[in-house]
Coordinates of C-alpha atoms and ligand atoms in Angstrom, one line a residue:
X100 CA 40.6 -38.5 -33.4
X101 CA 37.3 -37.0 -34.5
X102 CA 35.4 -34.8 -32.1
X103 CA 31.2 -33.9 -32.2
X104 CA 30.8 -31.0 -29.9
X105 CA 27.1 -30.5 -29.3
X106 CA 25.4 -27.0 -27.1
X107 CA 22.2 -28.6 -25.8
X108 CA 19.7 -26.6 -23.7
X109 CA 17.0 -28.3 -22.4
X110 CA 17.2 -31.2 -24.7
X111 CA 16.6 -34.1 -23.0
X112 CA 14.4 -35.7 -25.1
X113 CA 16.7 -35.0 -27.6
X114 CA 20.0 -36.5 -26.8
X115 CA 19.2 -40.1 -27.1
X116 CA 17.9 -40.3 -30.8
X117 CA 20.9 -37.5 -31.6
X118 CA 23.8 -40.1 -30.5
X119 CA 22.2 -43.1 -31.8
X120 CA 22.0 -41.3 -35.1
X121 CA 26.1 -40.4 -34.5
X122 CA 26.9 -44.0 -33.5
X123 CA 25.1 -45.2 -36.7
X124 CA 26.5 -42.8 -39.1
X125 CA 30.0 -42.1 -38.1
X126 CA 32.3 -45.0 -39.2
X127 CA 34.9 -46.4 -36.3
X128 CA 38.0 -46.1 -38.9
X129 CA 40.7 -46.6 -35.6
X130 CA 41.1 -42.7 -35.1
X131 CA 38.9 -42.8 -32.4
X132 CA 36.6 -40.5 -31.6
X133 CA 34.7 -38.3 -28.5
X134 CA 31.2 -36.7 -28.1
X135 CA 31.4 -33.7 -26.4
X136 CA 27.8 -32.5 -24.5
X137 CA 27.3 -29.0 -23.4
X138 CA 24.6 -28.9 -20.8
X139 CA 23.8 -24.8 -21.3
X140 CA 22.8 -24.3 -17.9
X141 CA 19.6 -26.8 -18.6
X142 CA 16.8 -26.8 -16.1
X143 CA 15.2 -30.0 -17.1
X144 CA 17.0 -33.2 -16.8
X145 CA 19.7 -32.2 -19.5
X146 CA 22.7 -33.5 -17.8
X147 CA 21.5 -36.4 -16.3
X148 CA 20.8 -37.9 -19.8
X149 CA 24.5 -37.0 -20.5
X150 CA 25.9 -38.8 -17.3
X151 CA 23.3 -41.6 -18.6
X152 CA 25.3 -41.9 -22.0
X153 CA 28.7 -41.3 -20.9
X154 CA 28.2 -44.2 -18.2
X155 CA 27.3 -46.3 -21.0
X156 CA 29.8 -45.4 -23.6
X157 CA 33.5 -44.3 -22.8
X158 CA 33.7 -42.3 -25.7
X159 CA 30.8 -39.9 -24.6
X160 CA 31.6 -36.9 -22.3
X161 CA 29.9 -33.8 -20.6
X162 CA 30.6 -30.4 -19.1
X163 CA 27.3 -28.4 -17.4
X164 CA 27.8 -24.6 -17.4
X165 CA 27.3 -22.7 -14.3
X166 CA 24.0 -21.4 -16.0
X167 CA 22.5 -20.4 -19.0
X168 CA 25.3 -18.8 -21.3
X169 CA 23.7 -18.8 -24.4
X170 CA 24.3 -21.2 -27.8
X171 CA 27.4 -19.4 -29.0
X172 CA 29.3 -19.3 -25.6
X173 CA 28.0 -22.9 -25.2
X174 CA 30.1 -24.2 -28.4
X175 CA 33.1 -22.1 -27.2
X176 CA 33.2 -24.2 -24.2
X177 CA 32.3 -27.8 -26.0
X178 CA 35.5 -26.6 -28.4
X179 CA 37.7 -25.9 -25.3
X180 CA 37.3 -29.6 -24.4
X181 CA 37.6 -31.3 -27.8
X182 CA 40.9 -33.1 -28.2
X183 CA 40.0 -34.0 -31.4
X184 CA 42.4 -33.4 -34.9
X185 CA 38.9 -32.6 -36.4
X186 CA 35.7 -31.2 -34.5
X187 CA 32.2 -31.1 -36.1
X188 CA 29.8 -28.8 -34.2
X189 CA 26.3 -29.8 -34.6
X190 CA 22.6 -28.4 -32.8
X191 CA 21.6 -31.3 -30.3
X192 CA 18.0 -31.3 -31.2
X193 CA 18.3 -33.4 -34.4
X194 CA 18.2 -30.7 -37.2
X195 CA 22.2 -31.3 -38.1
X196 CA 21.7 -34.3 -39.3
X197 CA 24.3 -36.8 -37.9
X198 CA 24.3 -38.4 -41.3
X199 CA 26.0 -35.6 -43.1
X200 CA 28.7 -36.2 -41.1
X201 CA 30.8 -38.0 -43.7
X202 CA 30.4 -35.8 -46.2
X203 CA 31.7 -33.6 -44.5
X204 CA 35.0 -35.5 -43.0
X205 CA 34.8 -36.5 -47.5
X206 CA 34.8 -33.0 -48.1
X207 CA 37.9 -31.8 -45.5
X208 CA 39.9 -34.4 -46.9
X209 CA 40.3 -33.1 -50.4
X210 CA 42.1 -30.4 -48.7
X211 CA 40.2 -28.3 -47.1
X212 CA 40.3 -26.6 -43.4
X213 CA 37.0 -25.9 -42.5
X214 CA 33.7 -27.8 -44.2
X215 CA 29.9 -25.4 -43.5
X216 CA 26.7 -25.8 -44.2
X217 CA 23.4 -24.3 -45.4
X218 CA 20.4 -25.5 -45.1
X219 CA 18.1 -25.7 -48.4
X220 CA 15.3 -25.4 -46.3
X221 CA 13.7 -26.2 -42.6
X222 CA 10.5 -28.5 -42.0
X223 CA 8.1 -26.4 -39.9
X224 CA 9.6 -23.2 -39.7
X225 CA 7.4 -19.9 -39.5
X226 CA 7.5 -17.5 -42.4
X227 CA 8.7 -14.9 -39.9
X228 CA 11.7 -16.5 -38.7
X229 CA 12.5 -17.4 -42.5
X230 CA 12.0 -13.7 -43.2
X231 CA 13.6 -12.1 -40.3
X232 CA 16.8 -14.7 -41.1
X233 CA 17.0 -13.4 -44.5
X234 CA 16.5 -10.1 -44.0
X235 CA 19.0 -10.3 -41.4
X236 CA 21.7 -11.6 -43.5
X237 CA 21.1 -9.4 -46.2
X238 CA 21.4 -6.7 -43.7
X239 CA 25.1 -8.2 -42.2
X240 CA 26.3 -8.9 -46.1
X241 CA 25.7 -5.1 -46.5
X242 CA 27.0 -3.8 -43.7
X243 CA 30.5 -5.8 -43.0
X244 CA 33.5 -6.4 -44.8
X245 CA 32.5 -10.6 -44.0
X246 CA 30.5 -12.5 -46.6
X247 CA 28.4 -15.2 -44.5
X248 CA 25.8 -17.2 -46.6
X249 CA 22.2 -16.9 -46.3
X250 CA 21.1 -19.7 -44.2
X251 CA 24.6 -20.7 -42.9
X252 CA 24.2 -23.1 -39.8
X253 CA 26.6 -23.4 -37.2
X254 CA 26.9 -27.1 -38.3
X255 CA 30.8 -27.8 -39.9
X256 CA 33.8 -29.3 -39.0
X257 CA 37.3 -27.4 -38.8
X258 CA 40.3 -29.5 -38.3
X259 CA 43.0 -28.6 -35.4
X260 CA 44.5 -25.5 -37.3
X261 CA 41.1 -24.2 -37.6
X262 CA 39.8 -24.7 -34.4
X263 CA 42.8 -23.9 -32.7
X264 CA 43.1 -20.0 -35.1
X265 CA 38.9 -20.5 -33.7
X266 CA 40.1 -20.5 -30.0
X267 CA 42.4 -18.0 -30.4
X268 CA 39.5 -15.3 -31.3
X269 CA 38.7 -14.4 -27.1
X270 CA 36.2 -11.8 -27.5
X271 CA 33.4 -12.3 -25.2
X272 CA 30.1 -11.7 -27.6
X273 CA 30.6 -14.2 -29.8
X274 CA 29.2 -14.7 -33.3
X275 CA 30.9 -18.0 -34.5
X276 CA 30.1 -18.0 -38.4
X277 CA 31.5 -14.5 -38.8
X278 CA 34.4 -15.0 -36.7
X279 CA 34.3 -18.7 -39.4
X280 CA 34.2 -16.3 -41.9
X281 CA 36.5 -13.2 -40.8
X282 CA 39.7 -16.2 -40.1
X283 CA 40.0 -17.2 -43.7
X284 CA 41.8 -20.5 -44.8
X285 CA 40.4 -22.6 -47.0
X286 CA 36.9 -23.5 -46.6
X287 CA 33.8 -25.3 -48.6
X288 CA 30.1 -25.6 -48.0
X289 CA 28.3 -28.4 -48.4
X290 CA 23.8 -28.2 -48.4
X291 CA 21.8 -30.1 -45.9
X292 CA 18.0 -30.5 -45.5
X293 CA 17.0 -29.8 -42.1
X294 CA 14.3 -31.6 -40.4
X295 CA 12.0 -30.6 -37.6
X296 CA 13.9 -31.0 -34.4
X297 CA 12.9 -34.4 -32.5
X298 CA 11.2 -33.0 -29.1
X299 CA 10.7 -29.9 -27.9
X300 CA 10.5 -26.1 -29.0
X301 CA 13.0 -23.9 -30.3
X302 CA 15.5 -22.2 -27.7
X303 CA 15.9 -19.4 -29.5
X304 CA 13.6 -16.9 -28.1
X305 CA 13.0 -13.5 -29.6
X306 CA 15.4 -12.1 -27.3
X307 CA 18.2 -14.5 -28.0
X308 CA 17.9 -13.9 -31.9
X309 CA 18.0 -10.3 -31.1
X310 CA 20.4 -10.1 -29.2
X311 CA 22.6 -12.6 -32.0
X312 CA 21.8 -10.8 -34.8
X313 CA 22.6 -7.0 -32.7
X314 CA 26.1 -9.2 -31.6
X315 CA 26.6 -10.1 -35.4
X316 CA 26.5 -7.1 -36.8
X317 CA 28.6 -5.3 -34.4
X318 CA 31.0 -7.4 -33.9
X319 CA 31.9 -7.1 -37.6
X320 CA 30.5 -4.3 -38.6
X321 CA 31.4 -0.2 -37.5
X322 CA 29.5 0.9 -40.6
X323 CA 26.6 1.9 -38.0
X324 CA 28.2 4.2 -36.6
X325 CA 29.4 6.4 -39.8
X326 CA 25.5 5.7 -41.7
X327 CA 24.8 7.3 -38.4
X328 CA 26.8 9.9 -38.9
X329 CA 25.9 10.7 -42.8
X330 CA 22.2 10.5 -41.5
X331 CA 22.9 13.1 -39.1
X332 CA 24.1 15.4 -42.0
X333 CA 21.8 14.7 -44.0
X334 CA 18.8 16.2 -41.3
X335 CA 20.7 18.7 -40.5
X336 CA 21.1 19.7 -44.4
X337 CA 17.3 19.3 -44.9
X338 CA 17.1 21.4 -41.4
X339 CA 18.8 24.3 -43.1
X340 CA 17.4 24.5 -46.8
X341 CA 14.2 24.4 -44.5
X342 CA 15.9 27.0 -42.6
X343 CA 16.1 29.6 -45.9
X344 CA 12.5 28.7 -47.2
X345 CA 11.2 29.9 -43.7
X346 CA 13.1 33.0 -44.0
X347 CA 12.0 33.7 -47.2
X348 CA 8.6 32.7 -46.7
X349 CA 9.0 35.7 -44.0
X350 CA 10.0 38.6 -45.9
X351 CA 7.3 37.4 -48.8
X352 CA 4.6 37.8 -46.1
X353 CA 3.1 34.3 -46.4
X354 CA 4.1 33.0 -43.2
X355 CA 1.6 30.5 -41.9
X356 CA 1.4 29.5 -38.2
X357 CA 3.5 26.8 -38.9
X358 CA 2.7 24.3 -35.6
X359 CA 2.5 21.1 -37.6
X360 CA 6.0 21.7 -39.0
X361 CA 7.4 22.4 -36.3
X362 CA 6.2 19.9 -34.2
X363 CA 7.1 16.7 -37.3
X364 CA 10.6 18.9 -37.4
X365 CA 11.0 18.3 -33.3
X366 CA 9.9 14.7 -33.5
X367 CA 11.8 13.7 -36.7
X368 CA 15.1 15.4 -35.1
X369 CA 13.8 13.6 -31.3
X370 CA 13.6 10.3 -33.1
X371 CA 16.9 10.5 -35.5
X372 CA 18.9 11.9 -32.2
X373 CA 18.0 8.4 -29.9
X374 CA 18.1 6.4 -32.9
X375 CA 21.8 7.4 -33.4
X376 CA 22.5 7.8 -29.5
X377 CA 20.5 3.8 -29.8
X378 CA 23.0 2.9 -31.8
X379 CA 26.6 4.3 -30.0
X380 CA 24.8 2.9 -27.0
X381 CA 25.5 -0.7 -28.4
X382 CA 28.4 -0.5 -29.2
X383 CA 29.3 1.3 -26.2
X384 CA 27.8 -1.9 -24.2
X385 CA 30.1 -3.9 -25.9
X386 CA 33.5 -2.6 -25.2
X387 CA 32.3 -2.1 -21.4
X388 CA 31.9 -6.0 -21.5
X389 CA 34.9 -6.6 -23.0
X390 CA 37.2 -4.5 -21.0
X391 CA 35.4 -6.2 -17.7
X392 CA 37.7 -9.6 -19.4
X393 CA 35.6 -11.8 -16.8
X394 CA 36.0 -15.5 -18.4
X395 CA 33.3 -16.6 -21.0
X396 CA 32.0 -19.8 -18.6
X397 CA 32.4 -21.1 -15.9
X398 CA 32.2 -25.1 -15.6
X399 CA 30.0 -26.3 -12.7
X400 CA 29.9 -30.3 -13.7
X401 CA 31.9 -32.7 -15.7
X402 CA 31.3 -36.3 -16.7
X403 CA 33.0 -39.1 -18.6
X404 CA 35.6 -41.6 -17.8
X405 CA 38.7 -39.2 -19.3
X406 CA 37.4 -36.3 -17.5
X407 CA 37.3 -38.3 -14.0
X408 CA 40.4 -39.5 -14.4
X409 CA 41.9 -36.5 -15.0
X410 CA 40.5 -35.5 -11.9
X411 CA 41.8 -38.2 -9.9
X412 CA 45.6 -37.6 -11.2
Ligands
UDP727 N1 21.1 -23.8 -27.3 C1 22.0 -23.6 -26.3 N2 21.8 -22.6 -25.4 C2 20.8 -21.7 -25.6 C3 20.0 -21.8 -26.7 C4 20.2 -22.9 -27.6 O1 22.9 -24.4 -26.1 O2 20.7 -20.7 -24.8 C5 21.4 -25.0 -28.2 C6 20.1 -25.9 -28.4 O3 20.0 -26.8 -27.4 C7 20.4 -26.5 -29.8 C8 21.2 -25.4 -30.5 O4 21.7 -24.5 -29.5 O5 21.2 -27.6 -29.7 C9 20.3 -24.6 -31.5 O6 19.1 -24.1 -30.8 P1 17.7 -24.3 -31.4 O7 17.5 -25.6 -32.0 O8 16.7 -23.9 -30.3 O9 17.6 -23.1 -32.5 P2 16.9 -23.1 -33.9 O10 17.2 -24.5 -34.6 O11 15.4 -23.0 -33.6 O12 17.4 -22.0 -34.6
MG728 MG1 17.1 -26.3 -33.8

């Protein structure tokens, strides 16, 4: 069976056109196959759309999050419920278009494990968001020991060896394409062209991609921490030569009154020290989430004919 997990917050203009475009592009070879909605704690009517679809169609079914989780968490839950032997994950606002979808099942058969994507480029997206993204993979790339393309979507498929390796991976701040990347097996990457998404505005806000990108890189990166370190040396090596030319400076006579430098010394040290303590601090935020091990979701909802009958057993 072939799963299509789809996070969707606040899509509900969305989710029509998106499982038309599914129906039409994904062949009915027998296997069978489920669409898996994620209402991400949606305030607008979200779910009800979903309950609307999977009343319709049998194959269609839902979970609604207690709240907003976030994207990432979102897809961790939609993969919980797949039953799938292969799961694509795709955005529910029609940017992952549906019709890529057998490439990609093409692609995973001639052996792969897990088919990504990049995107050659987005219709309507700002020059700061395509800045930011690039700088911030460039930035990732440097810093971890994990290669993730430029670009990379969270649109692939994975069959059940994959997904299940996927599952596995508990930890609570989730970055799924370097946790994609970190597991290995074999993998290929196919290029999509993204369109602009059907309805709507983008739901990542500037805090979301902040707090993604901050979750990336420390979740597969502890070279922070030890640049930290070197950049703490590195002051304190300039504080010292700075140190003997003072001293020198001294018994020469020339000493001046010295105020500016002393206040750009306290500032440059004020700023390095809360940068550095800045930086501990997140990671330090991080393991005391972690060792609180609450569960990533909770379930408020469900919908669909397999879920309610599950229920009813
Ligand atoms: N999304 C979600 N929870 C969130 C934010 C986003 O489930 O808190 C979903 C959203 O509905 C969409 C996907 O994640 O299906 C990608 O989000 P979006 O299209 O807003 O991101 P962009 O394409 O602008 O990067
Ligand atoms: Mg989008």
């Amino acid at each position: 069976m072939l799963s299509i997990v789809l996070p969707c917050y606040n899509e509900e203009g969305n989710l029509r056109p998106v499982y038309r475009d599914i129906m039409e592009s994904v062949p009915e070879d027998g296997d069978g196959l489920e669409v898996v909605f994620v209402d991400d704690g949606s305030s607008d009517g979200t779910f009800a759309v979903i309950e609307e679809l999977s009343g319709q169609d049998p194959r269609v079914k839902g979970i609604r999050l207690s709240r907003n989780f976030g994207h990432q968490v979102a897809l961790y839950a939609g993969l919980h419920e797949a039953r799938g032997d292969r799961v694509v994950i795709m955005d529910a606002d029609g940017q992952h278009p549906a019709s890529m979808i057998p490439a990609l099942i093409g692609k995973m058969s001639e052996g792969y494990d897990i088919v990504n994507t990049v995107r050659l480029e987005t219709e309507g997206t700002g020059v700061v968001k395509k800045a930011s993204s690039r700088w911030f993979y460039r930035l990732f790339n440097a810093l971890s020991d994990v290669r993730i393309e430029p670009s990379a979507a969270d649109f692939r498929i994975m069959n059940r060896k994959a997904l299940d390796a996927f599952l596995s991976m508990e930890e609570h701040d989730r970055f799924t394409r370097g946790i994609i990347g970190w597991m290995g097996f074999r993998q290929a990457t196919l290029e999509y062209r993204a369109p602009r998404r059907i309805s709507g505005t983008s739901k990542y806000s500037f805090r979301k991609m902040r707090h993604f990108a901050l979750d990336g890189i420390t979740s597969f990166s502890s070279k922070p921490l030890r640049i930290s370190a070197v950049f703490g040396l590195v002051v304190l090596f300039s504080g010292l030569i700075y140190l003997v030319y003072a001293v020198v400076m001294y018994f020469l006579g020339r000493t001046n009154p010295g105020w500016t430098s002393l206040l750009v010394t306290i500032l440059i040290l004020g700023g390095v020290q809360l940068l550095i303590l800045g930086i501990v601090g997140e990671y330090l935020a991080r393991i005391f989430h972690e060792t609180k091990r609450r569960p990533h979701y909770f379930i408020q909802q469900r919908t669909g004919e397999e879920e309610q009958k599950k229920d009813q057993s």
